[in-house]
mmCIF file of C-alpha atoms in Angstrom:
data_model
loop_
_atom_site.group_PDB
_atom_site.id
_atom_site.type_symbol
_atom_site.label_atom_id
_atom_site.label_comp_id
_atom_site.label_asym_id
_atom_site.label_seq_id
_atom_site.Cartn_x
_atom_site.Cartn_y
_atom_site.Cartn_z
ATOM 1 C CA UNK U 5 0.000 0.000 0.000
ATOM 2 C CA UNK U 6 1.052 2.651 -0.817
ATOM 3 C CA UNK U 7 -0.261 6.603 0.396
ATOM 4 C CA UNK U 8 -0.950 9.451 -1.653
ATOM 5 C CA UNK U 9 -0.007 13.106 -0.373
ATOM 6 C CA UNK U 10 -3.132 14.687 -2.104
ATOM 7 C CA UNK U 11 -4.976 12.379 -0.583
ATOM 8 C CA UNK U 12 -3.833 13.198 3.100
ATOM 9 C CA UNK U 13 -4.394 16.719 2.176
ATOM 10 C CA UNK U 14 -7.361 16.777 1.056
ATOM 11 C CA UNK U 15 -8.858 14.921 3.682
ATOM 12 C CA UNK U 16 -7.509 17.735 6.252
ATOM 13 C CA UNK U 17 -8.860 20.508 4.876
ATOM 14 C CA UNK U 18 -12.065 18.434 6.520
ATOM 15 C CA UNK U 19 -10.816 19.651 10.480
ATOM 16 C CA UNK U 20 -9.738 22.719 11.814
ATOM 17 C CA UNK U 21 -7.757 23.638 14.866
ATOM 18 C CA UNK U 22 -10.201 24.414 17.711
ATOM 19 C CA UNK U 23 -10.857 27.941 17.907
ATOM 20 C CA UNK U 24 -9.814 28.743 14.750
ATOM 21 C CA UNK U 25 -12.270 29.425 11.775
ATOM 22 C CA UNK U 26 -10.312 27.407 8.730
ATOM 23 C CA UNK U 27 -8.955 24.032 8.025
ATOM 24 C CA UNK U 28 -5.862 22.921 8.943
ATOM 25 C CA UNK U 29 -4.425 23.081 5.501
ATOM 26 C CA UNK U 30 -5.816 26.413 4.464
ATOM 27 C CA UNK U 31 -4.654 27.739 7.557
ATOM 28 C CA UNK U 32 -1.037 26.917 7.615
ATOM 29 C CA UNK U 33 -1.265 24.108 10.649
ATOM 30 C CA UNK U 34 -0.316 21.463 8.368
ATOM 31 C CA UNK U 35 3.113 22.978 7.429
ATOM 32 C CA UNK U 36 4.034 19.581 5.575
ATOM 33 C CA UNK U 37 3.403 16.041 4.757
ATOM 34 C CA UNK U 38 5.561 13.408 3.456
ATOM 35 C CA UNK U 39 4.646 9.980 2.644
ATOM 36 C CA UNK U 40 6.929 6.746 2.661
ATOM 37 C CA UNK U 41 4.818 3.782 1.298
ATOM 38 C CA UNK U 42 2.222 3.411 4.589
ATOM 39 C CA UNK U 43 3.931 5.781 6.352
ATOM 40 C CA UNK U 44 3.071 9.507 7.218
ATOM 41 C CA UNK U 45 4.481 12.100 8.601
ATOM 42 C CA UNK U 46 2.686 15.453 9.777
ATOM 43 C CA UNK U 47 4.173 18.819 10.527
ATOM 44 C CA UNK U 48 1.672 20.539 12.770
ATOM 45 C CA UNK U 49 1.997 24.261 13.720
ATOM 46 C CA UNK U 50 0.178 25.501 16.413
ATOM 47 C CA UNK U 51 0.176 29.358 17.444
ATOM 48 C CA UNK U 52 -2.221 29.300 20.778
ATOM 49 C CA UNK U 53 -0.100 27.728 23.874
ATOM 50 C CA UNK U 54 -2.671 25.210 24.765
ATOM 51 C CA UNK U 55 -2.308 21.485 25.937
ATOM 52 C CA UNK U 56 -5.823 20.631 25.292
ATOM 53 C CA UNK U 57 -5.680 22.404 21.932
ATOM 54 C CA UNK U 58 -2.471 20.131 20.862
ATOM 55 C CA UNK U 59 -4.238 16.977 21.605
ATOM 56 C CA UNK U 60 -7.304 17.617 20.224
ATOM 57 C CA UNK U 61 -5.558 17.979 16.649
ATOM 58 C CA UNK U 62 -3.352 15.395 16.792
ATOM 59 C CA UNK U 63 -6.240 12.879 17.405
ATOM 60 C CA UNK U 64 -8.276 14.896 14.744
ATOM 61 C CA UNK U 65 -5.095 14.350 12.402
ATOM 62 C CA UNK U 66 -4.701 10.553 12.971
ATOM 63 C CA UNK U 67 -8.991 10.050 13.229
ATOM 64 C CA UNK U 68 -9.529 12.266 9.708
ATOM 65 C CA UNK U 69 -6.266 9.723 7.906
ATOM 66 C CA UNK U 70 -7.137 6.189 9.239
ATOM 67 C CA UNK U 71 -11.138 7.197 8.315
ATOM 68 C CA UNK U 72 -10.499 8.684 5.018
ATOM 69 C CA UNK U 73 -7.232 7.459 3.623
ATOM 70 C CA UNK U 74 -6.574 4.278 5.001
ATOM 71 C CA UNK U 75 -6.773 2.307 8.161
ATOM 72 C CA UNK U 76 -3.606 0.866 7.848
ATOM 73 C CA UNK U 77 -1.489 4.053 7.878
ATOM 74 C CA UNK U 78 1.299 4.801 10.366
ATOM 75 C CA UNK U 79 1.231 7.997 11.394
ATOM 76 C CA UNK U 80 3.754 10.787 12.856
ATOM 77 C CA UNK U 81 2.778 14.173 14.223
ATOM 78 C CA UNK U 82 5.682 16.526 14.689
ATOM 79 C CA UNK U 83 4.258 19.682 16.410
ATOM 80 C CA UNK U 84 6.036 22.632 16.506
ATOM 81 C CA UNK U 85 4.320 25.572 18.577
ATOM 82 C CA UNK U 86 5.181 29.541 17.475
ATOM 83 C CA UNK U 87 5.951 31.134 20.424
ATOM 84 C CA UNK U 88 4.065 34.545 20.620
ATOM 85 C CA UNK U 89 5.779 37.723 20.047
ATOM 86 C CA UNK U 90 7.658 39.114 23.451
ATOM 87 C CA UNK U 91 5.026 41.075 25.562
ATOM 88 C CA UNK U 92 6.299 44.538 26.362
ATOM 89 C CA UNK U 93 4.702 44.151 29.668
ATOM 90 C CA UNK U 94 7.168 44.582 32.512
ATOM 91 C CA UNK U 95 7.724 41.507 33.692
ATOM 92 C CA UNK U 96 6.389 40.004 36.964
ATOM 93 C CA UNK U 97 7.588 36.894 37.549
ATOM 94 C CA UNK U 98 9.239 36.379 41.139
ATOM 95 C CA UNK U 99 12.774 35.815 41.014
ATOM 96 C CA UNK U 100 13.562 32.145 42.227
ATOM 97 C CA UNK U 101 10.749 30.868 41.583
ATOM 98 C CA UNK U 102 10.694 28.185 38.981
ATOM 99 C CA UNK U 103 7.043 26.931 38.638
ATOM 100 C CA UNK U 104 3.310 28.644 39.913
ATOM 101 C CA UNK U 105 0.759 26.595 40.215
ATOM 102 C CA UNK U 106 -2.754 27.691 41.090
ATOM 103 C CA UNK U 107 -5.192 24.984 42.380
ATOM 104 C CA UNK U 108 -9.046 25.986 41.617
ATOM 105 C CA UNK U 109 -12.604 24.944 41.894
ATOM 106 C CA UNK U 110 -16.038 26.242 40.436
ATOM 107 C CA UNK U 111 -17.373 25.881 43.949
ATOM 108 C CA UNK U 112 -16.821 25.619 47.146
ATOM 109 C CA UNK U 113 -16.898 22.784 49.555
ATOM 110 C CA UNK U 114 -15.302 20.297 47.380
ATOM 111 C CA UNK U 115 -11.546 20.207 48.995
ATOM 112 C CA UNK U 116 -9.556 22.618 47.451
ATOM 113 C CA UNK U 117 -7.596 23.133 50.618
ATOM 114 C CA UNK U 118 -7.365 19.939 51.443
ATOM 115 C CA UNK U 119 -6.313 19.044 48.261
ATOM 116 C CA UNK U 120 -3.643 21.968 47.748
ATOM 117 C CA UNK U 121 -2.171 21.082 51.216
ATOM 118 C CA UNK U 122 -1.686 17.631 50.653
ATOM 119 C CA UNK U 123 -0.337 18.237 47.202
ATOM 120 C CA UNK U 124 2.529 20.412 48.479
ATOM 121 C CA UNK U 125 3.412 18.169 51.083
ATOM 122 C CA UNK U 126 3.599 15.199 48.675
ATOM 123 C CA UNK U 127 6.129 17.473 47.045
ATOM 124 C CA UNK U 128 8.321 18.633 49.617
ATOM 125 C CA UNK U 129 8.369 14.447 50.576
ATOM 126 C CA UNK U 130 9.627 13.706 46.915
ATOM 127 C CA UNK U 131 12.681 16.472 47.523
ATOM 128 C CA UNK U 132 11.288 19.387 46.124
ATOM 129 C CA UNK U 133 11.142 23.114 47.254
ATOM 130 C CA UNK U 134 7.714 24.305 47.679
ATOM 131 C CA UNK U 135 5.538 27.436 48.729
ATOM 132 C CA UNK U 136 1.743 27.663 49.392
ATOM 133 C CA UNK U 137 0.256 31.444 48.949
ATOM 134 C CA UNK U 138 -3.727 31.422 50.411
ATOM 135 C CA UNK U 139 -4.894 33.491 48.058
ATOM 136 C CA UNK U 140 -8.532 32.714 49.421
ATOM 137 C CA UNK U 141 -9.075 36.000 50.996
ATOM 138 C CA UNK U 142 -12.171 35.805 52.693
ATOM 139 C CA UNK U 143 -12.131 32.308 53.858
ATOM 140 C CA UNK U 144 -8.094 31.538 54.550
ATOM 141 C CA UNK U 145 -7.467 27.787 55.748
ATOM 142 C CA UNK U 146 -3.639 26.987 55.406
ATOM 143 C CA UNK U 147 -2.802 28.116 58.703
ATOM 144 C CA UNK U 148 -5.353 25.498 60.592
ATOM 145 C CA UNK U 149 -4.124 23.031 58.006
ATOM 146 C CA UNK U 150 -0.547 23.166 59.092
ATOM 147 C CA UNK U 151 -0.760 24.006 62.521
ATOM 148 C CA UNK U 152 0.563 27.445 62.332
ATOM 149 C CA UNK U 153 -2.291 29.148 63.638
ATOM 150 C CA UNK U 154 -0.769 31.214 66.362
ATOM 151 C CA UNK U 155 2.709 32.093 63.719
ATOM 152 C CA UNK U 156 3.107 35.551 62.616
ATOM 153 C CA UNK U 157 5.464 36.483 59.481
ATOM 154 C CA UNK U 158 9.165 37.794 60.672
ATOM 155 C CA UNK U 159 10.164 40.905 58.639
ATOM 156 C CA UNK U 160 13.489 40.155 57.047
ATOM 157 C CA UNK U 161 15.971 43.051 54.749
ATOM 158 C CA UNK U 162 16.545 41.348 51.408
ATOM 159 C CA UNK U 163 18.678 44.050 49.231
ATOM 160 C CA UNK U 164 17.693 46.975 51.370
ATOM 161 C CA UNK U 165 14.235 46.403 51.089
ATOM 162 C CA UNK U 166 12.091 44.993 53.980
ATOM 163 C CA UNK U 167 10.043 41.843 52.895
ATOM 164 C CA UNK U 168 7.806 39.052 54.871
ATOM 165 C CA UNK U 169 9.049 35.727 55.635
ATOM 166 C CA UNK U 170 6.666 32.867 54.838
ATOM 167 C CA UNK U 171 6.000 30.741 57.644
ATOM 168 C CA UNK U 172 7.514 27.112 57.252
ATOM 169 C CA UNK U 173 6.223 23.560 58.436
ATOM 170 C CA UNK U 174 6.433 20.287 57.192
ATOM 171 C CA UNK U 175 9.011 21.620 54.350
ATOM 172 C CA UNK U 176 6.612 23.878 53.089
ATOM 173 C CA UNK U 177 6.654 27.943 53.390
ATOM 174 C CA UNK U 178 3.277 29.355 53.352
ATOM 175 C CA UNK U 179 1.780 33.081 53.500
ATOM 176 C CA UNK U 180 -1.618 33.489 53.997
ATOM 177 C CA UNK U 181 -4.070 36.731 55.399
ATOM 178 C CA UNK U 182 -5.233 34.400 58.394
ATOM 179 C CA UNK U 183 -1.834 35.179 59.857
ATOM 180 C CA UNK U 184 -2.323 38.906 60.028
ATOM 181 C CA UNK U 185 -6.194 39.035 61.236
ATOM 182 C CA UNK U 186 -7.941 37.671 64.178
ATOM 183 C CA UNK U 187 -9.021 34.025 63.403
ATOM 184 C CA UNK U 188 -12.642 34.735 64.411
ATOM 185 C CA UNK U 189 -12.822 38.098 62.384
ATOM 186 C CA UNK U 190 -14.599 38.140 59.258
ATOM 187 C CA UNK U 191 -12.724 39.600 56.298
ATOM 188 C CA UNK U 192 -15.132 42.484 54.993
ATOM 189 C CA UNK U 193 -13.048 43.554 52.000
ATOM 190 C CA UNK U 194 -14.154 45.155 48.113
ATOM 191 C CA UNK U 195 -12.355 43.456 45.126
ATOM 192 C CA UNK U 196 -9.703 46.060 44.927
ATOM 193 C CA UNK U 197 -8.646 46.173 49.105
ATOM 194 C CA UNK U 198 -8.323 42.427 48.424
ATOM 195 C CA UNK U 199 -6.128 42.378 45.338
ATOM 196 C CA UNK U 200 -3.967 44.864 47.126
ATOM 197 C CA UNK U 201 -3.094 42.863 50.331
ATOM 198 C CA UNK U 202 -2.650 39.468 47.246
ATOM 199 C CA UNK U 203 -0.387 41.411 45.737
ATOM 200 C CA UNK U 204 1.999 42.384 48.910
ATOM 201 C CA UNK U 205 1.835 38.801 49.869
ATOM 202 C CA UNK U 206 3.440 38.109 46.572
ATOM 203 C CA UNK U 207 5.651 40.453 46.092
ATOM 204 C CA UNK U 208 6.358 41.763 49.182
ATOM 205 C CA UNK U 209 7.587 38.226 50.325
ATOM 206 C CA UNK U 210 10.674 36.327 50.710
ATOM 207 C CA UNK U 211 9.901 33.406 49.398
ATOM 208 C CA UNK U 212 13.449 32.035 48.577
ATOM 209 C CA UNK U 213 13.855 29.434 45.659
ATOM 210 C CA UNK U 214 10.909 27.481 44.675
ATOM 211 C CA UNK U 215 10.678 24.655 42.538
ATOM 212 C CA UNK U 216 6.848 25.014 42.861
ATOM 213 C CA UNK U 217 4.806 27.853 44.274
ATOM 214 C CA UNK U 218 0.948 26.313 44.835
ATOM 215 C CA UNK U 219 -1.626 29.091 45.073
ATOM 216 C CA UNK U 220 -4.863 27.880 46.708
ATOM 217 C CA UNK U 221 -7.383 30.314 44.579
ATOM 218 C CA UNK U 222 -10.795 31.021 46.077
ATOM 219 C CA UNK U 223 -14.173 29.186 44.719
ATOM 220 C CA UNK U 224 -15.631 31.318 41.502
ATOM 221 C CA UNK U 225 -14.114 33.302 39.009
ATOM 222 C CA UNK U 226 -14.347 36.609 40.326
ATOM 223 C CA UNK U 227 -11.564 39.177 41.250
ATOM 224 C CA UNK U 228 -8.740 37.164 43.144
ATOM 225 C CA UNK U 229 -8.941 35.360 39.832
ATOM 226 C CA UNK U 230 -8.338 38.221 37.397
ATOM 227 C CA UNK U 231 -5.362 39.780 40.294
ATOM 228 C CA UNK U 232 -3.462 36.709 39.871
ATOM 229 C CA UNK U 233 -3.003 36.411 36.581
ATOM 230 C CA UNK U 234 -2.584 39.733 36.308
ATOM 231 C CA UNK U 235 0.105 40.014 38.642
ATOM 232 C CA UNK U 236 2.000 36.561 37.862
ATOM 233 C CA UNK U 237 3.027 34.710 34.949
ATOM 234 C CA UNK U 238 1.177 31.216 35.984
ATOM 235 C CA UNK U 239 3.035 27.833 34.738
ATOM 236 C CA UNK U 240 -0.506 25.953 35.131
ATOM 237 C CA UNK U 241 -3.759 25.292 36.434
ATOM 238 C CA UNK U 242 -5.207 22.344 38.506
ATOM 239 C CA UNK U 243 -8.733 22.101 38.880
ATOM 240 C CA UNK U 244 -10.579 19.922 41.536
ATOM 241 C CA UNK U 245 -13.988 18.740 41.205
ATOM 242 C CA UNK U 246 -15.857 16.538 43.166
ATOM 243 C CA UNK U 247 -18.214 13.881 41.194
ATOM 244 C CA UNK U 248 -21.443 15.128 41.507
ATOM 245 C CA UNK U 249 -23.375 17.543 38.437
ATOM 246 C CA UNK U 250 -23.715 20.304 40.529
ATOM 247 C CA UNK U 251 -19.839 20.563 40.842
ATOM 248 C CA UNK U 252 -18.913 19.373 37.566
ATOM 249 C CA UNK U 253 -21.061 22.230 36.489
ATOM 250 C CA UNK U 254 -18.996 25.017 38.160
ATOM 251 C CA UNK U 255 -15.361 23.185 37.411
ATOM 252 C CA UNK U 256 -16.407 23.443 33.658
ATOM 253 C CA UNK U 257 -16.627 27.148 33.829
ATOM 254 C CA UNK U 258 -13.731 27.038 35.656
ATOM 255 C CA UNK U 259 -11.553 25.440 32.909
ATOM 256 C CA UNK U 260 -13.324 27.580 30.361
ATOM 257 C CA UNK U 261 -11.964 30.704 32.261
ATOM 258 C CA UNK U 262 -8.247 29.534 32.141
ATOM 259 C CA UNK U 263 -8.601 28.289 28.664
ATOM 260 C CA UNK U 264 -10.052 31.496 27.201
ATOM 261 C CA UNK U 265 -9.020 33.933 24.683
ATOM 262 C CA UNK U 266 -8.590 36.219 27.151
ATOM 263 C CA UNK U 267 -6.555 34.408 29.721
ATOM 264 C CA UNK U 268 -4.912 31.487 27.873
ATOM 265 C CA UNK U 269 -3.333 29.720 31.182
ATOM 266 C CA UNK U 270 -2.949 26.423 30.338
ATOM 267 C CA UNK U 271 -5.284 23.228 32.638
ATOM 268 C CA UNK U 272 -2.658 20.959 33.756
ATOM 269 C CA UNK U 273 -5.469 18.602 34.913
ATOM 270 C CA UNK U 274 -8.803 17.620 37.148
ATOM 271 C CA UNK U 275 -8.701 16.470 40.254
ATOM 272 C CA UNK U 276 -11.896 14.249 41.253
ATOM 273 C CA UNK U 277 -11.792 14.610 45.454
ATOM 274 C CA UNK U 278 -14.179 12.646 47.449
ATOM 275 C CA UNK U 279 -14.389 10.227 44.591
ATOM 276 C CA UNK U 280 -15.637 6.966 46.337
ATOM 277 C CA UNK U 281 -16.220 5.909 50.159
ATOM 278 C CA UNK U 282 -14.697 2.809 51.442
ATOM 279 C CA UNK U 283 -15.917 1.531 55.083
ATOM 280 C CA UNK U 284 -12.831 0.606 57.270
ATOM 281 C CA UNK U 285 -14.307 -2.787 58.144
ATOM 282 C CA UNK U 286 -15.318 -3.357 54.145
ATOM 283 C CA UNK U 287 -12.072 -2.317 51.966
ATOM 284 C CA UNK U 288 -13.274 -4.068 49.266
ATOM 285 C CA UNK U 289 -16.132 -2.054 48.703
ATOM 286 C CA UNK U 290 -16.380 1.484 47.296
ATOM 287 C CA UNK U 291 -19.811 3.401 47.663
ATOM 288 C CA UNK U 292 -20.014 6.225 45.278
ATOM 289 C CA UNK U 293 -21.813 8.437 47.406
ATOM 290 C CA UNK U 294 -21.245 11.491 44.888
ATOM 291 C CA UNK U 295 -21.887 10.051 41.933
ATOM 292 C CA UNK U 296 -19.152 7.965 39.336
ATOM 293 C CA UNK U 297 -16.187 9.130 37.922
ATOM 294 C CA UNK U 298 -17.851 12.448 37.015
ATOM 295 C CA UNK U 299 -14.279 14.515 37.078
ATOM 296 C CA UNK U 300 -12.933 12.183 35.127
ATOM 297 C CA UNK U 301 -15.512 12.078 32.455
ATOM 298 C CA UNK U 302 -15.505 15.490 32.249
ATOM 299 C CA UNK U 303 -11.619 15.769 31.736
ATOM 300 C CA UNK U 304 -12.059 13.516 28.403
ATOM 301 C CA UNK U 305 -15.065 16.118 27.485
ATOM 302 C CA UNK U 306 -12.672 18.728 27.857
ATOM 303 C CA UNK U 307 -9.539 16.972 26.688
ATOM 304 C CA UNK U 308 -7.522 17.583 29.549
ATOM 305 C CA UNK U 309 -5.563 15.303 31.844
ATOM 306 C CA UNK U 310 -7.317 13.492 34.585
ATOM 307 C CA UNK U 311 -5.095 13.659 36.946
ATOM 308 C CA UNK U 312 -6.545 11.159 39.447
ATOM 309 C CA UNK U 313 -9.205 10.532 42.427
ATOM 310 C CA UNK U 314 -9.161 11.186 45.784
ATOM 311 C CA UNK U 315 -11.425 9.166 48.012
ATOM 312 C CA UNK U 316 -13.438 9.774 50.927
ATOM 313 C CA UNK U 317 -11.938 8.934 54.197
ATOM 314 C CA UNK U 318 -12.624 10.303 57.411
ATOM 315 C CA UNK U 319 -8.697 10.927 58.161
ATOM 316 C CA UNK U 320 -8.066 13.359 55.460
ATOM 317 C CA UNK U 321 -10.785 15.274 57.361
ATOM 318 C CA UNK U 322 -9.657 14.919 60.515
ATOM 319 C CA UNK U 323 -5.819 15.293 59.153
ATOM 320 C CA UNK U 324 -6.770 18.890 58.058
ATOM 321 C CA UNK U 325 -8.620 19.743 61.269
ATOM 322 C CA UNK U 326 -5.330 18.740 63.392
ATOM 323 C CA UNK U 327 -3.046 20.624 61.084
ATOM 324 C CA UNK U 328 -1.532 17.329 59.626
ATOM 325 C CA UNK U 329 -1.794 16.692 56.094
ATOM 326 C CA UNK U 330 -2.859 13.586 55.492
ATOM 327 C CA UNK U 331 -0.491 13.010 52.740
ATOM 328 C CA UNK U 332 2.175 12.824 55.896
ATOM 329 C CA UNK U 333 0.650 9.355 57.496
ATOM 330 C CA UNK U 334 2.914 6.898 56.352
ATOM 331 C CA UNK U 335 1.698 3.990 54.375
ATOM 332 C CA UNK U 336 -1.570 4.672 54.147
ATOM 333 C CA UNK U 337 -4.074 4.971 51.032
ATOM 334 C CA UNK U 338 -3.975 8.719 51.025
ATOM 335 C CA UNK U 339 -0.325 9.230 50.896
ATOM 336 C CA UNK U 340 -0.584 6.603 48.082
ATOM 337 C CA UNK U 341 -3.007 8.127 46.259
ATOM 338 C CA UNK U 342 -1.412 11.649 46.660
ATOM 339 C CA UNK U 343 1.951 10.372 45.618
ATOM 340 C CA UNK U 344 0.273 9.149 42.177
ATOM 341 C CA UNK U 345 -1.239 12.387 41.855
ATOM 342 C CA UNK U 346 1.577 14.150 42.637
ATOM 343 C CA UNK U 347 3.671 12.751 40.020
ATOM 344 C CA UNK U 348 1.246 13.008 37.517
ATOM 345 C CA UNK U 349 0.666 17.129 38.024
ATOM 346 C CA UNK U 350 4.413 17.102 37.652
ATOM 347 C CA UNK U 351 4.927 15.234 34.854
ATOM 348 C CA UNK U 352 2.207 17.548 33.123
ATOM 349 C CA UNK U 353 4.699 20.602 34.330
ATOM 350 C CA UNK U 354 7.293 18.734 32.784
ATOM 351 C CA UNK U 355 5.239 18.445 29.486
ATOM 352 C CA UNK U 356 3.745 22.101 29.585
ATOM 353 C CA UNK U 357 7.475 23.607 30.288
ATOM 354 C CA UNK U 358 8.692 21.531 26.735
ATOM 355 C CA UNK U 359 5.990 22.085 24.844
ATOM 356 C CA UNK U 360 4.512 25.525 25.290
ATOM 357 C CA UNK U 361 6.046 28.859 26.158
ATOM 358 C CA UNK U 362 5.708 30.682 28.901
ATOM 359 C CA UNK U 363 2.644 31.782 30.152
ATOM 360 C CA UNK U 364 2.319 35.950 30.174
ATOM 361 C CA UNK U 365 0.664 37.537 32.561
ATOM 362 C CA UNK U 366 -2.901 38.789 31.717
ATOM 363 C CA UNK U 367 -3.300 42.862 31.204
ATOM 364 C CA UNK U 368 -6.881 44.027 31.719
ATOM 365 C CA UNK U 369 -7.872 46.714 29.552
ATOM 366 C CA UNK U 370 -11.649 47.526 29.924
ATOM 367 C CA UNK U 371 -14.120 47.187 32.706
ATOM 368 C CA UNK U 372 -15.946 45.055 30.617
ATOM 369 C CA UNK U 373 -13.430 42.371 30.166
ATOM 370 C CA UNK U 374 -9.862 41.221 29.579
ATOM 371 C CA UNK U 375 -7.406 40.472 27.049
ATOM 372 C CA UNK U 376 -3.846 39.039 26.879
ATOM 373 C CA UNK U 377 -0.945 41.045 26.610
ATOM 374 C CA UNK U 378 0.550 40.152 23.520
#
């Protein structure tokens, strides 16, 4: 057998690259294809720095040739993505820091915290450097969750300039509001009061060198949302669901916030937390109290990573409460299951940082919206 390059072509001008309004051939995607008997090699360029965007037309590629051309074909995709041209923003990336993570839900109540902690502490375990900034304003929890309640930030002179010093425990620095206001006062802030004290957190800290810097984002898309990636150049975002529709709901508009036009932070992945309940005295058996694998279904709907399930056990609660990650009790199920996670969110930095270029941060340039700084 023996492939035609017309062929190929023509049946690509059938697909287009998602967002984009003409076919892959007419557009330019397809830079080049060669053919070598049943072999077939693609040249894919891609212009939007998008993970889920990549995949998406490298299936399409392979789905469109094996359909239309032949089912026998072997085929090769060799994407190359354009890097956009250099923002004349000034840059705001923190010095030291090598990756910025920011954990987020649609809505609250479904572990984001919990998750967050137990992912830094999984990380610190495997040897890396790691930071935590609460960026949950109104509701801060990373102080109860690692027992550094009572610890207030030391002022330190970095280069002449005085700067905070994240408290540290269990190998992991964190800053959070809860440290500088009562723990039974309520935080009654506007958006732009909020951003402001964000903002000193980040950059009037001394964090050090990070391999990772998690920020635990509030629930929503609202103005903490918009500050951040205004104010920092994030590597990725991890999303964490729990399985039922009412959650699934708000994590989809979650991902469609990071994935827009506007923004264009790449979704590393979806967490599905509280995933399946397993009685002590039956192990064997897993009650899906939530509902089934609904994170992970709607990862493949969106064509981002599933990055794995957390279940529901009464420890990780009570872990949190005692300002313990759970992650920390040795083997058990949940440092097991955060350890699988854990690699996975970093192996999906690993693949972001080769394949894409760097995120820029997001200027805002309207009160009706937002657009990136290009």
């Amino acid at each position: 057998m023996k492939l035609d390059k017309k062929d190929i072509l023509k049946a690509l001008e059938t697909i287009t690259v998602a967002g984009e309004g003409k076919n892959m051939v007419e557009s330019g995607a397809i830079a080049n294809v060669v053919t070598f008997a049943d072999e077939v090699i693609v040249d894919l360029v891609l212009h939007v720095p998008a993970m889920h965007i990549r995949k998406r037309a490298e299936d399409d590629i392979k789905k469109t040739i094996l359909e239309k051309v032949s089912p026998e074909a072997k085929i090769t995709i060799n994407v190359k993505v354009e890097a956009p041209e250099k923002s004349d923003a000034p840059d705001k990336s923190i010095p030291g820091i090598k990756n910025i993570i920011a954990v987020a839900s649609g809505k609250g109540g479904v572990g984001k915290s919990t998750v967050t902690a137990n992912l830094a502490v999984s990380l610190a375990k495997m040897g890396f450097s790691v930071g935590i900034l609460d960026a949950d304003i109104y509701g801060p929890s990373m102080p109860i969750m690692f027992d550094v309640e009572s610890a207030r930030p030391l002022s330190v002179e970095i280069d002449g300039k005085s700067k905070m010093k994240p408290i540290e425990n269990y190998g992991v620095k964190i800053l959070s509001i809860g440290f500088f206001t009562p723990p039974s006062q309520a935080i009654i802030w506007r958006g732009p009061m909020a951003s402001k004290a964000l903002n000193q957190m980040i950059f009037d800290a001394d964090w050090g060198d990070l391999d990772f810097l998690l920020i635990d984002l509030p629930p929503g898309t609202g103005d903490i949302h918009l500050s951040i990636v205004q104010a920092l150049p994030i590597t990725g975002v991890v999303v964490v669901s729990t399985p039922q529709a009412v959650a699934l709901a708000d994590a989809r508009k979650g991902v469609s916030m990071f994935l827009s036009e506007a923004i264009n932070v790449p979704v590393l992945g979806i967490i599905e937390n509280m995933a399946y309940f397993t009685p002590a005295e039956l192990p064997e058996n897993k009650y899906y109290i939530f509902g089934k694998e609904g994170a992970k279904n709607l990862a493949d709907d969106l064509q981002v990573m599933f990055l794995g399930e957390v279940p529901l056990v009464q420890s990780v609660r009570e872990a949190g409460d005692f300002g313990r990650p759970a992650a920390l009790q040795s083997d058990s199920i949940i440092e097991t299951v955060f350890n699988e996670i854990t690699r996975n969110v970093v192996q999906e930095v690993v693949n972001r940082n080769e394949n894409l270029p760097a995120t820029e941060v997001v200027k805002i340039t309207t009160m009706a919206g937002c657009s990136s700084k290009k």
